[in-house]
């Protein structure tokens, strides 16, 4: 075994161990009612025989839903199962960053890429602690990038088939990530011809990729056509989602130089790094000092500015050092820099911090390429030759240490065991009271197997209560939501119980503005039977009136 292989294996073990160390304090903390609840509730419906898009509304590609349903079938319906799955996803992402970086830069700089990702794991908590389509698509995208480099090196049918399958899997997990990866693959294959004899033709290089990817796409289309949902699939994931995203999530990158608003709660919620927002929310101090407006502004500027700076610097540095690197490493570095730049576009149309967490990881690859190439511009002599490696390793260690410290702090915000059969997690005292109060209300007015309705952003209750949603919609994913269908289904089913959250998710307009007919229907046909009180917030338990027409 060569020295580089030994370094790669030793580094992989360290990266995996560090990733687990950072995640252990936070992997089972908090339960997200909206995103996490939507995925768990949808997967449960698939296990009951319902079909995505036809019976369950979403605009997201099907991979994550059927994958989660499989997890529940194998390990049982528990949010802790998906948390363990996300922990594994994060470990593999960190390992992929290490493997990709090690192909094109020296080991001391390669270590910085996964170390920075671990820092993001902690800073972005709980965004990267719950299983979701973006993190799985990130993993598949990075894996397809690694296979793209291998296919460019070998040009074999096997590597081409594997690459095409992974690209299709990425697109079937998150559409825009998959499309961006396809563009990168096309440009790279045309740009970097394989060195293997007999594989120089672009057509021969691309054919197994295209055919295998098309085969996977046809299998998916055939399944939904067989279940009578093909046109629903096309409409939801291709035709409707684009306009809905632009309408509901049009959030640009925050000013990197200009002033940030002080009292705009929506801006603070969307753009502040999540752990810093939790410090503000829970009244904590950051390194012993209160979180000021200046600190919050600085955190936003740095967290957005560093990836953008790396993306801007990488092409320039690649060009300046084009004659100093090995030709193979230079070609692969070009591909990685291209991937990082295009993948970053996946942050749009909603460039909020929780979306930045997913697209920043490839930008770290561009950053380490830039650092490595800058070091090579003037090779150091004597004792100074150890300065850059020592500095890079020190940065990596500091990033991992800061991750562990931040994760340990985040653990204290969610001390209360939820202790539910489907959610062995820890939450705040507020949510412990809200969840248990809502489940007591549901158990009292809807027997097992009966339908309930939850509005507007609490789909986790369907999963926790193990109750049916009589409508296709959980009001979490925007786009093509038909209020008439919701009202008609609730009326036809004579759904007795509704749990209503009067405080709408901060990113959206008020509930009455988004769904005026449904709001009127709930006010007309239901009475408030109970106020489910937490600590500082409340939900309403509504029960159907015995008689009276809808008005």
CSV table of N, CA and C in Angstrom, one decimal, residues 232-287:
chain,number,residue,atom,x,y,z
A,232,UNK,N,-49.7,13.2,-12.7
A,232,UNK,CA,-49.5,13.9,-11.4
A,232,UNK,C,-48.1,14.2,-11.1
A,233,UNK,N,-47.2,13.1,-11.4
A,233,UNK,CA,-45.8,13.3,-11.1
A,233,UNK,C,-45.2,14.4,-12.0
A,234,UNK,N,-45.5,14.4,-13.3
A,234,UNK,CA,-45.0,15.5,-14.2
A,234,UNK,C,-45.5,16.8,-13.7
A,235,UNK,N,-46.7,17.0,-13.4
A,235,UNK,CA,-47.3,18.3,-13.0
A,235,UNK,C,-46.7,18.8,-11.7
A,236,UNK,N,-46.6,17.9,-10.7
A,236,UNK,CA,-46.1,18.3,-9.4
A,236,UNK,C,-44.6,18.6,-9.4
A,237,UNK,N,-43.8,17.8,-10.1
A,237,UNK,CA,-42.3,17.9,-9.9
A,237,UNK,C,-41.7,18.8,-11.0
A,238,UNK,N,-42.4,19.0,-12.1
A,238,UNK,CA,-41.8,19.8,-13.2
A,238,UNK,C,-42.6,21.0,-13.6
A,239,UNK,N,-43.9,20.9,-13.7
A,239,UNK,CA,-44.7,22.0,-14.2
A,239,UNK,C,-45.1,23.0,-13.1
A,240,UNK,N,-45.6,22.6,-12.0
A,240,UNK,CA,-46.1,23.5,-11.0
A,240,UNK,C,-45.1,24.0,-10.0
A,241,UNK,N,-44.0,23.2,-9.7
A,241,UNK,CA,-43.1,23.5,-8.6
A,241,UNK,C,-42.3,24.8,-8.9
A,242,UNK,N,-41.9,25.0,-10.2
A,242,UNK,CA,-41.1,26.2,-10.5
A,242,UNK,C,-41.7,27.5,-10.1
A,243,UNK,N,-43.0,27.7,-10.6
A,243,UNK,CA,-43.7,28.9,-10.4
A,243,UNK,C,-44.0,29.1,-8.9
A,244,UNK,N,-44.4,27.9,-8.2
A,244,UNK,CA,-44.7,28.0,-6.8
A,244,UNK,C,-43.5,28.4,-6.0
A,245,UNK,N,-42.3,27.9,-6.3
A,245,UNK,CA,-41.1,28.2,-5.6
A,245,UNK,C,-40.8,29.7,-5.8
A,246,UNK,N,-40.9,30.2,-7.0
A,246,UNK,CA,-40.6,31.6,-7.2
A,246,UNK,C,-41.6,32.5,-6.5
A,247,UNK,N,-42.8,32.1,-6.4
A,247,UNK,CA,-43.9,32.9,-5.7
A,247,UNK,C,-43.7,32.8,-4.2
A,248,UNK,N,-43.4,31.7,-3.7
A,248,UNK,CA,-43.5,31.5,-2.2
A,248,UNK,C,-42.1,31.7,-1.6
A,249,UNK,N,-41.0,31.5,-2.3
A,249,UNK,CA,-39.7,31.4,-1.7
A,249,UNK,C,-38.7,32.3,-2.4
A,250,UNK,N,-39.1,33.5,-2.8
A,250,UNK,CA,-38.2,34.4,-3.5
A,250,UNK,C,-37.4,35.2,-2.5
A,251,UNK,N,-36.3,34.6,-2.0
A,251,UNK,CA,-35.5,35.3,-1.0
A,251,UNK,C,-34.0,35.4,-1.5
A,252,UNK,N,-33.6,36.6,-1.8
A,252,UNK,CA,-32.2,36.8,-2.4
A,252,UNK,C,-31.2,36.6,-1.4
A,253,UNK,N,-29.9,36.5,-1.8
A,253,UNK,CA,-28.8,36.5,-0.9
A,253,UNK,C,-28.7,37.9,-0.1
A,254,UNK,N,-28.5,37.8,1.2
A,254,UNK,CA,-28.5,39.1,1.9
A,254,UNK,C,-27.4,40.0,1.6
A,255,UNK,N,-27.4,41.3,1.9
A,255,UNK,CA,-26.3,42.2,1.5
A,255,UNK,C,-25.0,41.7,2.2
A,256,UNK,N,-24.0,41.6,1.5
A,256,UNK,CA,-22.7,41.3,2.1
A,256,UNK,C,-22.0,42.6,2.6
A,257,UNK,N,-22.3,43.7,2.1
A,257,UNK,CA,-21.7,45.0,2.5
A,257,UNK,C,-22.7,45.9,3.1
A,258,UNK,N,-23.9,46.0,2.5
A,258,UNK,CA,-24.9,47.0,3.0
A,258,UNK,C,-25.5,46.6,4.3
A,259,UNK,N,-26.3,47.5,4.8
A,259,UNK,CA,-26.8,47.4,6.2
A,259,UNK,C,-27.9,46.4,6.2
A,260,UNK,N,-28.0,45.6,7.3
A,260,UNK,CA,-29.1,44.6,7.5
A,260,UNK,C,-30.1,45.2,8.4
A,261,UNK,N,-31.4,44.9,8.2
A,261,UNK,CA,-32.5,45.4,9.0
A,261,UNK,C,-32.4,45.0,10.5
A,262,UNK,N,-32.7,45.8,11.4
A,262,UNK,CA,-32.5,45.5,12.8
A,262,UNK,C,-33.8,44.8,13.4
A,263,UNK,N,-34.9,45.3,12.9
A,263,UNK,CA,-36.2,44.8,13.6
A,263,UNK,C,-37.1,44.0,12.7
A,264,UNK,N,-36.5,43.5,11.6
A,264,UNK,CA,-37.3,42.7,10.7
A,264,UNK,C,-37.2,41.3,11.1
A,265,UNK,N,-38.2,40.8,11.8
A,265,UNK,CA,-38.2,39.4,12.4
A,265,UNK,C,-38.0,38.4,11.3
A,266,UNK,N,-38.6,38.6,10.1
A,266,UNK,CA,-38.6,37.6,9.1
A,266,UNK,C,-37.1,37.5,8.5
A,267,UNK,N,-36.5,38.7,8.4
A,267,UNK,CA,-35.1,38.7,7.9
A,267,UNK,C,-34.2,37.9,8.9
A,268,UNK,N,-34.4,38.3,10.2
A,268,UNK,CA,-33.6,37.6,11.3
A,268,UNK,C,-33.7,36.1,11.3
A,269,UNK,N,-35.0,35.7,11.1
A,269,UNK,CA,-35.3,34.3,11.2
A,269,UNK,C,-34.7,33.5,10.0
A,270,UNK,N,-34.8,34.1,8.8
A,270,UNK,CA,-34.4,33.4,7.6
A,270,UNK,C,-32.9,33.4,7.3
A,271,UNK,N,-32.2,34.5,7.8
A,271,UNK,CA,-30.8,34.7,7.4
A,271,UNK,C,-29.8,34.5,8.5
A,272,UNK,N,-30.2,34.5,9.7
A,272,UNK,CA,-29.3,34.3,10.8
A,272,UNK,C,-28.9,32.8,10.9
A,273,UNK,N,-27.6,32.5,11.0
A,273,UNK,CA,-27.2,31.1,11.2
A,273,UNK,C,-28.0,30.5,12.4
A,274,UNK,N,-28.5,29.3,12.1
A,274,UNK,CA,-29.5,28.7,13.1
A,274,UNK,C,-29.1,28.6,14.5
A,275,UNK,N,-27.8,28.2,14.8
A,275,UNK,CA,-27.4,28.2,16.2
A,275,UNK,C,-27.4,29.5,16.8
A,276,UNK,N,-27.0,30.5,16.1
A,276,UNK,CA,-27.0,31.9,16.6
A,276,UNK,C,-28.4,32.4,16.8
A,277,UNK,N,-29.3,32.0,15.9
A,277,UNK,CA,-30.7,32.3,16.2
A,277,UNK,C,-31.2,31.7,17.4
A,278,UNK,N,-30.8,30.4,17.7
A,278,UNK,CA,-31.2,29.7,18.9
A,278,UNK,C,-30.6,30.4,20.1
A,279,UNK,N,-29.4,31.0,20.0
A,279,UNK,CA,-28.9,31.7,21.1
A,279,UNK,C,-29.8,32.9,21.4
A,280,UNK,N,-30.2,33.6,20.4
A,280,UNK,CA,-31.1,34.7,20.6
A,280,UNK,C,-32.5,34.3,21.1
A,281,UNK,N,-33.0,33.2,20.6
A,281,UNK,CA,-34.3,32.7,21.0
A,281,UNK,C,-34.3,32.2,22.4
A,282,UNK,N,-33.3,31.5,22.9
A,282,UNK,CA,-33.2,31.0,24.2
A,282,UNK,C,-32.5,31.9,25.2
A,283,UNK,N,-32.2,33.1,24.8
A,283,UNK,CA,-31.6,34.0,25.7
A,283,UNK,C,-30.2,33.7,26.1
A,284,UNK,N,-29.5,32.9,25.3
A,284,UNK,CA,-28.1,32.5,25.7
A,284,UNK,C,-27.1,33.5,25.3
A,285,UNK,N,-25.9,33.2,25.7
A,285,UNK,CA,-24.8,34.1,25.3
A,285,UNK,C,-23.8,33.3,24.5
A,286,UNK,N,-23.1,34.0,23.6
A,286,UNK,CA,-22.2,33.4,22.7
A,286,UNK,C,-20.8,33.7,23.2
A,287,UNK,N,-20.1,32.7,23.7
A,287,UNK,CA,-18.7,32.8,24.3
A,287,UNK,C,-18.8,33.8,25.4
